[in-house]
mmCIF file of C-alpha atoms in Angstrom:
data_model
loop_
_atom_site.group_PDB
_atom_site.id
_atom_site.type_symbol
_atom_site.label_atom_id
_atom_site.label_comp_id
_atom_site.label_asym_id
_atom_site.label_seq_id
_atom_site.Cartn_x
_atom_site.Cartn_y
_atom_site.Cartn_z
ATOM 1 C CA UNK A 937 -30.123 53.007 4.046
ATOM 2 C CA UNK A 938 -33.207 50.838 4.529
ATOM 3 C CA UNK A 939 -33.427 47.904 6.915
ATOM 4 C CA UNK A 940 -33.630 45.495 3.954
ATOM 5 C CA UNK A 941 -30.487 46.925 2.389
ATOM 6 C CA UNK A 942 -28.598 46.682 5.702
ATOM 7 C CA UNK A 943 -29.657 43.066 6.124
ATOM 8 C CA UNK A 944 -28.558 42.175 2.600
ATOM 9 C CA UNK A 945 -25.179 43.871 3.074
ATOM 10 C CA UNK A 946 -24.669 42.043 6.373
ATOM 11 C CA UNK A 947 -25.661 38.762 4.791
ATOM 12 C CA UNK A 948 -22.902 38.809 2.182
ATOM 13 C CA UNK A 949 -19.371 37.492 2.188
ATOM 14 C CA UNK A 950 -16.572 40.029 2.325
ATOM 15 C CA UNK A 951 -14.973 41.273 -0.903
ATOM 16 C CA UNK A 952 -11.769 39.368 -0.082
ATOM 17 C CA UNK A 953 -13.678 36.114 0.503
ATOM 18 C CA UNK A 954 -15.580 36.564 -2.771
ATOM 19 C CA UNK A 955 -12.386 37.272 -4.706
ATOM 20 C CA UNK A 956 -10.586 34.246 -3.229
ATOM 21 C CA UNK A 957 -13.593 32.011 -3.864
ATOM 22 C CA UNK A 958 -13.888 32.795 -7.576
ATOM 23 C CA UNK A 959 -10.153 33.059 -8.235
ATOM 24 C CA UNK A 960 -9.622 29.638 -6.686
ATOM 25 C CA UNK A 961 -12.656 28.241 -8.505
ATOM 26 C CA UNK A 962 -11.144 29.321 -11.833
ATOM 27 C CA UNK A 963 -7.795 27.884 -10.793
ATOM 28 C CA UNK A 964 -9.329 24.536 -9.846
ATOM 29 C CA UNK A 965 -11.261 24.413 -13.120
ATOM 30 C CA UNK A 966 -8.017 25.094 -15.008
ATOM 31 C CA UNK A 967 -6.253 22.332 -13.054
ATOM 32 C CA UNK A 968 -8.996 19.835 -13.911
ATOM 33 C CA UNK A 969 -8.863 20.668 -17.619
ATOM 34 C CA UNK A 970 -5.049 20.622 -17.711
ATOM 35 C CA UNK A 971 -4.957 17.359 -15.760
ATOM 36 C CA UNK A 972 -7.347 15.676 -18.197
ATOM 37 C CA UNK A 973 -5.339 16.923 -21.184
ATOM 38 C CA UNK A 974 -2.059 15.735 -19.661
ATOM 39 C CA UNK A 975 -3.369 12.238 -19.040
ATOM 40 C CA UNK A 976 -5.640 11.690 -22.065
ATOM 41 C CA UNK A 977 -4.171 13.709 -24.945
ATOM 42 C CA UNK A 978 -1.009 12.705 -26.802
ATOM 43 C CA UNK A 979 1.315 15.712 -26.822
ATOM 44 C CA UNK A 980 4.849 16.413 -27.894
ATOM 45 C CA UNK A 981 7.349 16.025 -25.004
ATOM 46 C CA UNK A 982 8.103 19.746 -24.766
ATOM 47 C CA UNK A 983 4.409 20.699 -24.825
ATOM 48 C CA UNK A 984 3.696 18.092 -22.154
ATOM 49 C CA UNK A 985 6.552 19.434 -20.033
ATOM 50 C CA UNK A 986 5.186 22.987 -20.257
ATOM 51 C CA UNK A 987 1.707 21.772 -19.367
ATOM 52 C CA UNK A 988 3.036 19.915 -16.320
ATOM 53 C CA UNK A 989 4.894 23.032 -15.205
ATOM 54 C CA UNK A 990 1.728 25.122 -15.561
ATOM 55 C CA UNK A 991 -0.286 22.492 -13.676
ATOM 56 C CA UNK A 992 2.237 22.538 -10.840
ATOM 57 C CA UNK A 993 2.356 26.338 -10.803
ATOM 58 C CA UNK A 994 -1.403 26.719 -10.503
ATOM 59 C CA UNK A 995 -1.539 23.928 -7.912
ATOM 60 C CA UNK A 996 1.005 25.641 -5.647
ATOM 61 C CA UNK A 997 -0.854 28.934 -6.106
ATOM 62 C CA UNK A 998 -4.069 27.226 -4.976
ATOM 63 C CA UNK A 999 -2.249 25.828 -1.928
ATOM 64 C CA UNK A 1000 -0.964 29.260 -0.896
ATOM 65 C CA UNK A 1001 -4.374 30.806 -1.530
ATOM 66 C CA UNK A 1002 -5.979 28.085 0.601
ATOM 67 C CA UNK A 1003 -3.904 29.166 3.607
ATOM 68 C CA UNK A 1004 -4.919 32.773 2.995
ATOM 69 C CA UNK A 1005 -8.563 31.821 2.579
ATOM 70 C CA UNK A 1006 -8.596 29.741 5.768
ATOM 71 C CA UNK A 1007 -6.959 32.560 7.739
ATOM 72 C CA UNK A 1008 -9.497 35.045 6.401
ATOM 73 C CA UNK A 1009 -12.355 32.672 7.230
ATOM 74 C CA UNK A 1010 -11.158 32.300 10.814
ATOM 75 C CA UNK A 1011 -10.973 36.075 11.238
ATOM 76 C CA UNK A 1012 -14.259 36.894 9.478
ATOM 77 C CA UNK A 1013 -17.451 35.102 10.389
ATOM 78 C CA UNK A 1014 -19.364 33.988 7.270
ATOM 79 C CA UNK A 1015 -23.034 34.907 6.734
ATOM 80 C CA UNK A 1016 -25.525 32.760 8.615
ATOM 81 C CA UNK A 1017 -27.431 30.108 6.718
ATOM 82 C CA UNK A 1018 -31.140 30.820 6.083
ATOM 83 C CA UNK A 1019 -33.209 30.211 9.211
ATOM 84 C CA UNK A 1020 -35.678 28.145 7.186
ATOM 85 C CA UNK A 1021 -32.999 25.641 6.150
ATOM 86 C CA UNK A 1022 -33.657 22.196 7.687
ATOM 87 C CA UNK A 1023 -31.053 20.918 10.180
ATOM 88 C CA UNK A 1024 -30.063 18.057 7.870
ATOM 89 C CA UNK A 1025 -29.270 20.492 5.060
ATOM 90 C CA UNK A 1026 -27.329 22.693 7.456
ATOM 91 C CA UNK A 1027 -25.161 19.745 8.482
ATOM 92 C CA UNK A 1028 -24.706 18.759 4.833
ATOM 93 C CA UNK A 1029 -23.659 22.312 3.904
ATOM 94 C CA UNK A 1030 -21.159 22.466 6.779
ATOM 95 C CA UNK A 1031 -19.745 19.045 5.888
ATOM 96 C CA UNK A 1032 -19.392 20.041 2.235
ATOM 97 C CA UNK A 1033 -17.468 23.193 3.131
ATOM 98 C CA UNK A 1034 -15.143 21.227 5.414
ATOM 99 C CA UNK A 1035 -14.527 18.710 2.622
ATOM 100 C CA UNK A 1036 -13.800 21.497 0.154
ATOM 101 C CA UNK A 1037 -11.167 22.917 2.506
ATOM 102 C CA UNK A 1038 -9.717 19.416 2.866
ATOM 103 C CA UNK A 1039 -9.358 19.119 -0.908
ATOM 104 C CA UNK A 1040 -7.943 22.646 -1.269
ATOM 105 C CA UNK A 1041 -5.016 21.535 0.891
ATOM 106 C CA UNK A 1042 -4.679 17.832 0.152
ATOM 107 C CA UNK A 1043 -4.758 17.924 -3.643
ATOM 108 C CA UNK A 1044 -1.899 20.443 -3.998
ATOM 109 C CA UNK A 1045 0.047 18.706 -1.211
ATOM 110 C CA UNK A 1046 -0.289 15.256 -2.798
ATOM 111 C CA UNK A 1047 0.621 16.755 -6.177
ATOM 112 C CA UNK A 1048 3.696 18.330 -4.625
ATOM 113 C CA UNK A 1049 4.501 14.989 -3.031
ATOM 114 C CA UNK A 1050 4.211 13.201 -6.404
ATOM 115 C CA UNK A 1051 6.644 15.653 -7.988
ATOM 116 C CA UNK A 1052 9.034 15.311 -5.045
ATOM 117 C CA UNK A 1053 9.025 11.503 -5.195
ATOM 118 C CA UNK A 1054 9.164 11.304 -8.994
ATOM 119 C CA UNK A 1055 11.906 9.118 -10.402
ATOM 120 C CA UNK A 1056 12.626 11.667 -13.152
ATOM 121 C CA UNK A 1057 13.305 14.343 -10.515
ATOM 122 C CA UNK A 1058 12.199 17.216 -12.750
ATOM 123 C CA UNK A 1059 12.572 20.631 -11.062
ATOM 124 C CA UNK A 1060 9.583 22.937 -10.645
ATOM 125 C CA UNK A 1061 9.597 26.575 -11.739
ATOM 126 C CA UNK A 1062 6.429 28.462 -10.866
ATOM 127 C CA UNK A 1063 5.229 30.089 -14.079
ATOM 128 C CA UNK A 1064 8.691 29.488 -15.517
ATOM 129 C CA UNK A 1065 10.301 31.985 -13.139
ATOM 130 C CA UNK A 1066 10.332 31.039 -9.442
ATOM 131 C CA UNK A 1067 12.124 27.797 -8.430
ATOM 132 C CA UNK A 1068 10.044 25.668 -6.071
ATOM 133 C CA UNK A 1069 11.742 23.015 -3.899
ATOM 134 C CA UNK A 1070 10.847 19.357 -3.569
ATOM 135 C CA UNK A 1071 9.660 17.990 -0.238
ATOM 136 C CA UNK A 1072 12.888 16.996 1.573
ATOM 137 C CA UNK A 1073 12.094 13.453 2.737
ATOM 138 C CA UNK A 1074 10.446 12.269 -0.480
ATOM 139 C CA UNK A 1075 13.134 13.751 -2.699
ATOM 140 C CA UNK A 1076 15.885 11.754 -0.956
ATOM 141 C CA UNK A 1077 14.254 8.305 -1.021
ATOM 142 C CA UNK A 1078 16.396 5.487 -2.417
ATOM 143 C CA UNK A 1079 13.491 3.634 -4.042
ATOM 144 C CA UNK A 1080 11.107 6.292 -5.331
ATOM 145 C CA UNK A 1081 9.093 4.301 -7.855
ATOM 146 C CA UNK A 1082 6.567 2.556 -5.543
ATOM 147 C CA UNK A 1083 6.122 5.706 -3.474
ATOM 148 C CA UNK A 1084 5.552 7.800 -6.587
ATOM 149 C CA UNK A 1085 2.978 5.259 -7.809
ATOM 150 C CA UNK A 1086 0.981 5.306 -4.555
ATOM 151 C CA UNK A 1087 1.076 9.102 -4.330
ATOM 152 C CA UNK A 1088 0.020 9.475 -7.968
ATOM 153 C CA UNK A 1089 -2.950 7.144 -7.411
ATOM 154 C CA UNK A 1090 -3.921 9.078 -4.292
ATOM 155 C CA UNK A 1091 -3.722 12.370 -6.188
ATOM 156 C CA UNK A 1092 -5.834 10.968 -9.029
ATOM 157 C CA UNK A 1093 -8.546 9.558 -6.761
ATOM 158 C CA UNK A 1094 -8.691 12.809 -4.809
ATOM 159 C CA UNK A 1095 -9.069 14.751 -8.060
ATOM 160 C CA UNK A 1096 -11.984 12.621 -9.276
ATOM 161 C CA UNK A 1097 -13.728 12.777 -5.910
ATOM 162 C CA UNK A 1098 -13.267 16.567 -5.865
ATOM 163 C CA UNK A 1099 -14.932 16.784 -9.280
ATOM 164 C CA UNK A 1100 -17.909 14.852 -7.895
ATOM 165 C CA UNK A 1101 -18.069 17.129 -4.849
ATOM 166 C CA UNK A 1102 -17.921 20.247 -7.035
ATOM 167 C CA UNK A 1103 -20.810 18.965 -9.146
ATOM 168 C CA UNK A 1104 -22.810 18.419 -5.947
ATOM 169 C CA UNK A 1105 -21.810 21.851 -4.600
ATOM 170 C CA UNK A 1106 -22.819 23.587 -7.838
ATOM 171 C CA UNK A 1107 -26.109 21.715 -8.041
ATOM 172 C CA UNK A 1108 -26.947 22.683 -4.457
ATOM 173 C CA UNK A 1109 -26.169 26.358 -5.130
ATOM 174 C CA UNK A 1110 -28.357 26.363 -8.254
ATOM 175 C CA UNK A 1111 -31.159 24.632 -6.321
ATOM 176 C CA UNK A 1112 -31.086 27.367 -3.704
ATOM 177 C CA UNK A 1113 -31.065 30.068 -6.377
ATOM 178 C CA UNK A 1114 -33.567 28.706 -8.903
ATOM 179 C CA UNK A 1115 -35.937 26.581 -6.793
ATOM 180 C CA UNK A 1116 -35.740 27.780 -3.185
ATOM 181 C CA UNK A 1117 -34.991 31.356 -4.299
ATOM 182 C CA UNK A 1118 -32.921 32.316 -1.254
ATOM 183 C CA UNK A 1119 -29.640 34.284 -1.134
ATOM 184 C CA UNK A 1120 -27.195 31.375 -0.758
ATOM 185 C CA UNK A 1121 -25.737 31.956 -4.232
ATOM 186 C CA UNK A 1122 -26.084 35.726 -4.539
ATOM 187 C CA UNK A 1123 -24.215 36.379 -1.281
ATOM 188 C CA UNK A 1124 -21.094 35.010 -3.006
ATOM 189 C CA UNK A 1125 -21.599 36.729 -6.376
ATOM 190 C CA UNK A 1126 -19.394 39.779 -7.092
ATOM 191 C CA UNK A 1127 -22.384 41.787 -8.358
ATOM 192 C CA UNK A 1128 -24.622 41.033 -5.378
ATOM 193 C CA UNK A 1129 -23.933 44.402 -3.746
ATOM 194 C CA UNK A 1130 -25.046 46.188 -6.901
ATOM 195 C CA UNK A 1131 -28.339 44.299 -6.719
ATOM 196 C CA UNK A 1132 -28.721 45.359 -3.070
ATOM 197 C CA UNK A 1133 -28.216 49.000 -4.063
ATOM 198 C CA UNK A 1134 -30.857 48.686 -6.783
ATOM 199 C CA UNK A 1135 -33.324 47.290 -4.272
ATOM 200 C CA UNK A 1136 -32.437 50.041 -1.814
ATOM 201 C CA UNK A 1137 -33.027 52.742 -4.447
ATOM 202 C CA UNK A 1138 -36.338 51.245 -5.543
ATOM 203 C CA UNK A 1139 -37.592 51.113 -1.950
ATOM 204 C CA UNK A 1140 -37.093 54.842 -1.327
#
């Protein structure tokens, strides 16, 4: 193995981190689409109920995956940022990642809180199979309506701000890939290792 190939392999995220990243990205994209449909498209009551159940199921899955992803991140040091990256951009990248982790936990938690404080008190079944409990304190409130309203607003504002952050995150990744031409994006792509092998073979 050449020195270049070793460096590229050491400058990539682990397979578990890559899988969690893209699986959660797809889940978040699905949640955004489902959320917009639920709130802006007129559906039959049963179809709306099924969509809400799917939204809740994916949201709880994202929450559980977020704990797994954070644990994996703490046990596995991520690749270093390019040495040529200015300090301001480094701070911005670190702040963005911290914010993304914040949203990965807070959005599912506030959604769970909304369901728990809902006046209708509709039970949650993950993917129509596994019963999921309400949060104990919120589910036993005497006057749920104002609490549900505040939590729903919080969940909505968090969702819109996450969308804005994801647009910024995507734009930054594309800038690094298309303009700066560094490995910020490719280190997280599932096929990056294959590219490293091709480079290794061509250098022999």
